[in-house]
Amino acid sequence: MNELARLAQSVQAHAYAPYSGYRVGAALRSASGQVFTGANFENLSFGATICAERNAVGAMITSGETKIAELVVATEDAGPPCGLCLQVLSEFATSDLPITLVNGDGKESQHTLAEFLPNAFASSRVKRVE
């Protein structure tokens, strides 16, 4: 198991999931090599729930980084990132972003962002102001 997978499983233990019981941990490596982690945290107002992946991206952004080089997501059943998270990831990564899913037994499967979000609403398709 690689370093990011161990970190994702470690932070998964800190997830706050009293409503769904679905704990998620995420660890990403930025283009500069820095590592950021996140765990999901639920809220009774379900729309206010924050996914682990977006939590890790937020930590990366607040440190001044904007490019994701690698992502690992740990769940009990190796579930993929949700659609909202995939869209957020596409803002800060290329379609060939390696995404590793890890289940509760430590089994890993390798994917890319394009496999999960083949026709992303990409920043490159929209006129940017900067």
PDB file of N, CA and C in Angstrom, residues 14-71:
ATOM      1  N   HIS A  14     -11.340   9.463  10.895  1.00  0.00           N
ATOM      2  CA  HIS A  14     -11.785  10.716  11.519  1.00  0.00           C
ATOM      3  C   HIS A  14     -13.024  11.308  10.846  1.00  0.00           C
ATOM      4  N   ALA A  15     -13.560  10.619   9.865  1.00  0.00           N
ATOM      5  CA  ALA A  15     -14.756  11.116   9.180  1.00  0.00           C
ATOM      6  C   ALA A  15     -15.902  11.263  10.183  1.00  0.00           C
ATOM      7  N   TYR A  16     -16.735  12.240   9.923  1.00  0.00           N
ATOM      8  CA  TYR A  16     -17.919  12.473  10.753  1.00  0.00           C
ATOM      9  C   TYR A  16     -19.123  12.104   9.894  1.00  0.00           C
ATOM     10  N   ALA A  17     -19.644  10.894  10.093  1.00  0.00           N
ATOM     11  CA  ALA A  17     -20.718  10.370   9.247  1.00  0.00           C
ATOM     12  C   ALA A  17     -21.838   9.751  10.083  1.00  0.00           C
ATOM     13  N   PRO A  18     -22.446  10.534  10.993  1.00  0.00           N
ATOM     14  CA  PRO A  18     -23.471   9.960  11.873  1.00  0.00           C
ATOM     15  C   PRO A  18     -24.783   9.633  11.162  1.00  0.00           C
ATOM     16  N   TYR A  19     -25.018  10.151   9.957  1.00  0.00           N
ATOM     17  CA  TYR A  19     -26.289   9.936   9.272  1.00  0.00           C
ATOM     18  C   TYR A  19     -26.213   8.795   8.271  1.00  0.00           C
ATOM     19  N   SER A  20     -25.148   8.749   7.492  1.00  0.00           N
ATOM     20  CA  SER A  20     -25.021   7.689   6.490  1.00  0.00           C
ATOM     21  C   SER A  20     -24.157   6.532   6.977  1.00  0.00           C
ATOM     22  N   GLY A  21     -23.241   6.812   7.895  1.00  0.00           N
ATOM     23  CA  GLY A  21     -22.283   5.785   8.321  1.00  0.00           C
ATOM     24  C   GLY A  21     -21.215   5.517   7.272  1.00  0.00           C
ATOM     25  N   TYR A  22     -21.211   6.291   6.187  1.00  0.00           N
ATOM     26  CA  TYR A  22     -20.270   6.080   5.082  1.00  0.00           C
ATOM     27  C   TYR A  22     -19.067   6.994   5.268  1.00  0.00           C
ATOM     28  N   ARG A  23     -18.017   6.437   5.836  1.00  0.00           N
ATOM     29  CA  ARG A  23     -16.801   7.198   6.125  1.00  0.00           C
ATOM     30  C   ARG A  23     -15.887   7.197   4.906  1.00  0.00           C
ATOM     31  N   VAL A  24     -15.370   8.378   4.579  1.00  0.00           N
ATOM     32  CA  VAL A  24     -14.486   8.519   3.423  1.00  0.00           C
ATOM     33  C   VAL A  24     -13.255   9.310   3.839  1.00  0.00           C
ATOM     34  N   GLY A  25     -12.099   8.851   3.402  1.00  0.00           N
ATOM     35  CA  GLY A  25     -10.850   9.579   3.584  1.00  0.00           C
ATOM     36  C   GLY A  25     -10.222   9.805   2.225  1.00  0.00           C
ATOM     37  N   ALA A  26      -9.566  10.934   2.061  1.00  0.00           N
ATOM     38  CA  ALA A  26      -8.911  11.241   0.792  1.00  0.00           C
ATOM     39  C   ALA A  26      -7.530  11.821   1.065  1.00  0.00           C
ATOM     40  N   ALA A  27      -6.610  11.495   0.206  1.00  0.00           N
ATOM     41  CA  ALA A  27      -5.262  12.074   0.251  1.00  0.00           C
ATOM     42  C   ALA A  27      -4.868  12.389  -1.174  1.00  0.00           C
ATOM     43  N   LEU A  28      -4.365  13.606  -1.371  1.00  0.00           N
ATOM     44  CA  LEU A  28      -3.915  13.979  -2.710  1.00  0.00           C
ATOM     45  C   LEU A  28      -2.510  14.553  -2.642  1.00  0.00           C
ATOM     46  N   ARG A  29      -1.829  14.382  -3.748  1.00  0.00           N
ATOM     47  CA  ARG A  29      -0.494  14.971  -3.897  1.00  0.00           C
ATOM     48  C   ARG A  29      -0.629  16.065  -4.941  1.00  0.00           C
ATOM     49  N   SER A  30      -0.155  17.255  -4.600  1.00  0.00           N
ATOM     50  CA  SER A  30      -0.200  18.362  -5.553  1.00  0.00           C
ATOM     51  C   SER A  30       0.953  18.236  -6.534  1.00  0.00           C
ATOM     52  N   ALA A  31       0.929  19.071  -7.540  1.00  0.00           N
ATOM     53  CA  ALA A  31       1.987  19.052  -8.553  1.00  0.00           C
ATOM     54  C   ALA A  31       3.359  19.332  -7.946  1.00  0.00           C
ATOM     55  N   SER A  32       3.396  20.093  -6.837  1.00  0.00           N
ATOM     56  CA  SER A  32       4.684  20.393  -6.199  1.00  0.00           C
ATOM     57  C   SER A  32       5.149  19.276  -5.276  1.00  0.00           C
ATOM     58  N   GLY A  33       4.294  18.262  -5.064  1.00  0.00           N
ATOM     59  CA  GLY A  33       4.659  17.140  -4.208  1.00  0.00           C
ATOM     60  C   GLY A  33       4.092  17.208  -2.801  1.00  0.00           C
ATOM     61  N   GLN A  34       3.439  18.324  -2.459  1.00  0.00           N
ATOM     62  CA  GLN A  34       2.838  18.418  -1.128  1.00  0.00           C
ATOM     63  C   GLN A  34       1.639  17.489  -1.046  1.00  0.00           C
ATOM     64  N   VAL A  35       1.386  16.969   0.158  1.00  0.00           N
ATOM     65  CA  VAL A  35       0.279  16.048   0.379  1.00  0.00           C
ATOM     66  C   VAL A  35      -0.775  16.729   1.241  1.00  0.00           C
ATOM     67  N   PHE A  36      -2.040  16.529   0.856  1.00  0.00           N
ATOM     68  CA  PHE A  36      -3.166  17.100   1.589  1.00  0.00           C
ATOM     69  C   PHE A  36      -4.196  16.005   1.810  1.00  0.00           C
ATOM     70  N   THR A  37      -4.847  16.030   2.977  1.00  0.00           N
ATOM     71  CA  THR A  37      -5.831  15.018   3.300  1.00  0.00           C
ATOM     72  C   THR A  37      -7.160  15.664   3.645  1.00  0.00           C
ATOM     73  N   GLY A  38      -8.192  14.852   3.619  1.00  0.00           N
ATOM     74  CA  GLY A  38      -9.519  15.303   4.018  1.00  0.00           C
ATOM     75  C   GLY A  38     -10.390  14.113   4.357  1.00  0.00           C
ATOM     76  N   ALA A  39     -11.346  14.327   5.232  1.00  0.00           N
ATOM     77  CA  ALA A  39     -12.352  13.323   5.571  1.00  0.00           C
ATOM     78  C   ALA A  39     -13.716  13.960   5.354  1.00  0.00           C
ATOM     79  N   ASN A  40     -14.700  13.129   5.049  1.00  0.00           N
ATOM     80  CA  ASN A  40     -16.041  13.692   4.882  1.00  0.00           C
ATOM     81  C   ASN A  40     -16.605  14.084   6.236  1.00  0.00           C
ATOM     82  N   PHE A  41     -17.450  15.116   6.213  1.00  0.00           N
ATOM     83  CA  PHE A  41     -18.191  15.463   7.420  1.00  0.00           C
ATOM     84  C   PHE A  41     -19.606  15.841   7.041  1.00  0.00           C
ATOM     85  N   GLU A  42     -20.530  15.119   7.654  1.00  0.00           N
ATOM     86  CA  GLU A  42     -21.937  15.280   7.337  1.00  0.00           C
ATOM     87  C   GLU A  42     -22.584  16.346   8.207  1.00  0.00           C
ATOM     88  N   ASN A  43     -23.758  16.755   7.751  1.00  0.00           N
ATOM     89  CA  ASN A  43     -24.538  17.745   8.468  1.00  0.00           C
ATOM     90  C   ASN A  43     -25.997  17.335   8.345  1.00  0.00           C
ATOM     91  N   LEU A  44     -26.784  17.604   9.369  1.00  0.00           N
ATOM     92  CA  LEU A  44     -28.200  17.262   9.319  1.00  0.00           C
ATOM     93  C   LEU A  44     -28.870  17.899   8.098  1.00  0.00           C
ATOM     94  N   SER A  45     -28.435  19.084   7.701  1.00  0.00           N
ATOM     95  CA  SER A  45     -28.867  19.687   6.448  1.00  0.00           C
ATOM     96  C   SER A  45     -27.963  19.073   5.377  1.00  0.00           C
ATOM     97  N   PHE A  46     -28.407  17.976   4.785  1.00  0.00           N
ATOM     98  CA  PHE A  46     -27.537  17.125   3.972  1.00  0.00           C
ATOM     99  C   PHE A  46     -26.767  17.871   2.887  1.00  0.00           C
ATOM    100  N   GLY A  47     -27.332  18.928   2.340  1.00  0.00           N
ATOM    101  CA  GLY A  47     -26.630  19.711   1.318  1.00  0.00           C
ATOM    102  C   GLY A  47     -25.381  20.389   1.853  1.00  0.00           C
ATOM    103  N   ALA A  48     -25.271  20.505   3.172  1.00  0.00           N
ATOM    104  CA  ALA A  48     -24.103  21.134   3.788  1.00  0.00           C
ATOM    105  C   ALA A  48     -22.977  20.137   4.051  1.00  0.00           C
ATOM    106  N   THR A  49     -23.212  18.885   3.719  1.00  0.00           N
ATOM    107  CA  THR A  49     -22.179  17.855   3.887  1.00  0.00           C
ATOM    108  C   THR A  49     -21.007  18.145   2.961  1.00  0.00           C
ATOM    109  N   ILE A  50     -19.806  17.926   3.456  1.00  0.00           N
ATOM    110  CA  ILE A  50     -18.591  18.128   2.653  1.00  0.00           C
ATOM    111  C   ILE A  50     -17.910  16.777   2.468  1.00  0.00           C
ATOM    112  N   CYS A  51     -17.643  16.435   1.217  1.00  0.00           N
ATOM    113  CA  CYS A  51     -16.977  15.174   0.895  1.00  0.00           C
ATOM    114  C   CYS A  51     -15.488  15.256   1.205  1.00  0.00           C
ATOM    115  N   ALA A  52     -14.887  14.109   1.437  1.00  0.00           N
ATOM    116  CA  ALA A  52     -13.457  14.042   1.752  1.00  0.00           C
ATOM    117  C   ALA A  52     -12.603  14.635   0.637  1.00  0.00           C
ATOM    118  N   GLU A  53     -12.963  14.335  -0.604  1.00  0.00           N
ATOM    119  CA  GLU A  53     -12.177  14.812  -1.731  1.00  0.00           C
ATOM    120  C   GLU A  53     -12.174  16.337  -1.791  1.00  0.00           C
ATOM    121  N   ARG A  54     -13.348  16.949  -1.630  1.00  0.00           N
ATOM    122  CA  ARG A  54     -13.427  18.405  -1.663  1.00  0.00           C
ATOM    123  C   ARG A  54     -12.753  19.019  -0.439  1.00  0.00           C
ATOM    124  N   ASN A  55     -12.782  18.313   0.672  1.00  0.00           N
ATOM    125  CA  ASN A  55     -12.085  18.781   1.866  1.00  0.00           C
ATOM    126  C   ASN A  55     -10.578  18.840   1.595  1.00  0.00           C
ATOM    127  N   ALA A  56     -10.033  17.794   0.970  1.00  0.00           N
ATOM    128  CA  ALA A  56      -8.597  17.768   0.641  1.00  0.00           C
ATOM    129  C   ALA A  56      -8.248  18.845  -0.383  1.00  0.00           C
ATOM    130  N   VAL A  57      -9.117  19.035  -1.381  1.00  0.00           N
ATOM    131  CA  VAL A  57      -8.876  20.087  -2.381  1.00  0.00           C
ATOM    132  C   VAL A  57      -8.868  21.454  -1.706  1.00  0.00           C
ATOM    133  N   GLY A  58      -9.788  21.677  -0.781  1.00  0.00           N
ATOM    134  CA  GLY A  58      -9.823  22.942  -0.051  1.00  0.00           C
ATOM    135  C   GLY A  58      -8.545  23.194   0.721  1.00  0.00           C
ATOM    136  N   ALA A  59      -8.016  22.150   1.354  1.00  0.00           N
ATOM    137  CA  ALA A  59      -6.741  22.289   2.078  1.00  0.00           C
ATOM    138  C   ALA A  59      -5.620  22.654   1.110  1.00  0.00           C
ATOM    139  N   MET A  60      -5.637  22.044  -0.074  1.00  0.00           N
ATOM    140  CA  MET A  60      -4.616  22.341  -1.076  1.00  0.00           C
ATOM    141  C   MET A  60      -4.722  23.804  -1.518  1.00  0.00           C
ATOM    142  N   ILE A  61      -5.931  24.246  -1.815  1.00  0.00           N
ATOM    143  CA  ILE A  61      -6.139  25.615  -2.281  1.00  0.00           C
ATOM    144  C   ILE A  61      -5.711  26.627  -1.225  1.00  0.00           C
ATOM    145  N   THR A  62      -6.062  26.376   0.032  1.00  0.00           N
ATOM    146  CA  THR A  62      -5.713  27.346   1.076  1.00  0.00           C
ATOM    147  C   THR A  62      -4.215  27.416   1.330  1.00  0.00           C
ATOM    148  N   SER A  63      -3.470  26.413   0.854  1.00  0.00           N
ATOM    149  CA  SER A  63      -2.013  26.476   0.991  1.00  0.00           C
ATOM    150  C   SER A  63      -1.358  27.156  -0.208  1.00  0.00           C
ATOM    151  N   GLY A  64      -2.177  27.516  -1.207  1.00  0.00           N
ATOM    152  CA  GLY A  64      -1.631  28.199  -2.376  1.00  0.00           C
ATOM    153  C   GLY A  64      -1.393  27.304  -3.580  1.00  0.00           C
ATOM    154  N   GLU A  65      -1.716  26.028  -3.484  1.00  0.00           N
ATOM    155  CA  GLU A  65      -1.544  25.098  -4.604  1.00  0.00           C
ATOM    156  C   GLU A  65      -2.809  25.064  -5.450  1.00  0.00           C
ATOM    157  N   THR A  66      -2.671  24.745  -6.734  1.00  0.00           N
ATOM    158  CA  THR A  66      -3.849  24.672  -7.607  1.00  0.00           C
ATOM    159  C   THR A  66      -3.838  23.486  -8.567  1.00  0.00           C
ATOM    160  N   LYS A  67      -2.872  22.599  -8.484  1.00  0.00           N
ATOM    161  CA  LYS A  67      -2.790  21.471  -9.407  1.00  0.00           C
ATOM    162  C   LYS A  67      -2.669  20.161  -8.636  1.00  0.00           C
ATOM    163  N   ILE A  68      -3.565  19.220  -8.945  1.00  0.00           N
ATOM    164  CA  ILE A  68      -3.540  17.893  -8.321  1.00  0.00           C
ATOM    165  C   ILE A  68      -2.798  16.937  -9.240  1.00  0.00           C
ATOM    166  N   ALA A  69      -1.870  16.178  -8.687  1.00  0.00           N
ATOM    167  CA  ALA A  69      -1.109  15.208  -9.470  1.00  0.00           C
ATOM    168  C   ALA A  69      -1.581  13.775  -9.241  1.00  0.00           C
ATOM    169  N   GLU A  70      -2.172  13.496  -8.084  1.00  0.00           N
ATOM    170  CA  GLU A  70      -2.566  12.131  -7.731  1.00  0.00           C
ATOM    171  C   GLU A  70      -3.595  12.199  -6.616  1.00  0.00           C
ATOM    172  N   LEU A  71      -4.539  11.245  -6.603  1.00  0.00           N
ATOM    173  CA  LEU A  71      -5.574  11.195  -5.575  1.00  0.00           C
ATOM    174  C   LEU A  71      -5.824   9.760  -5.154  1.00  0.00           C
TER     175      LEU A  71
END
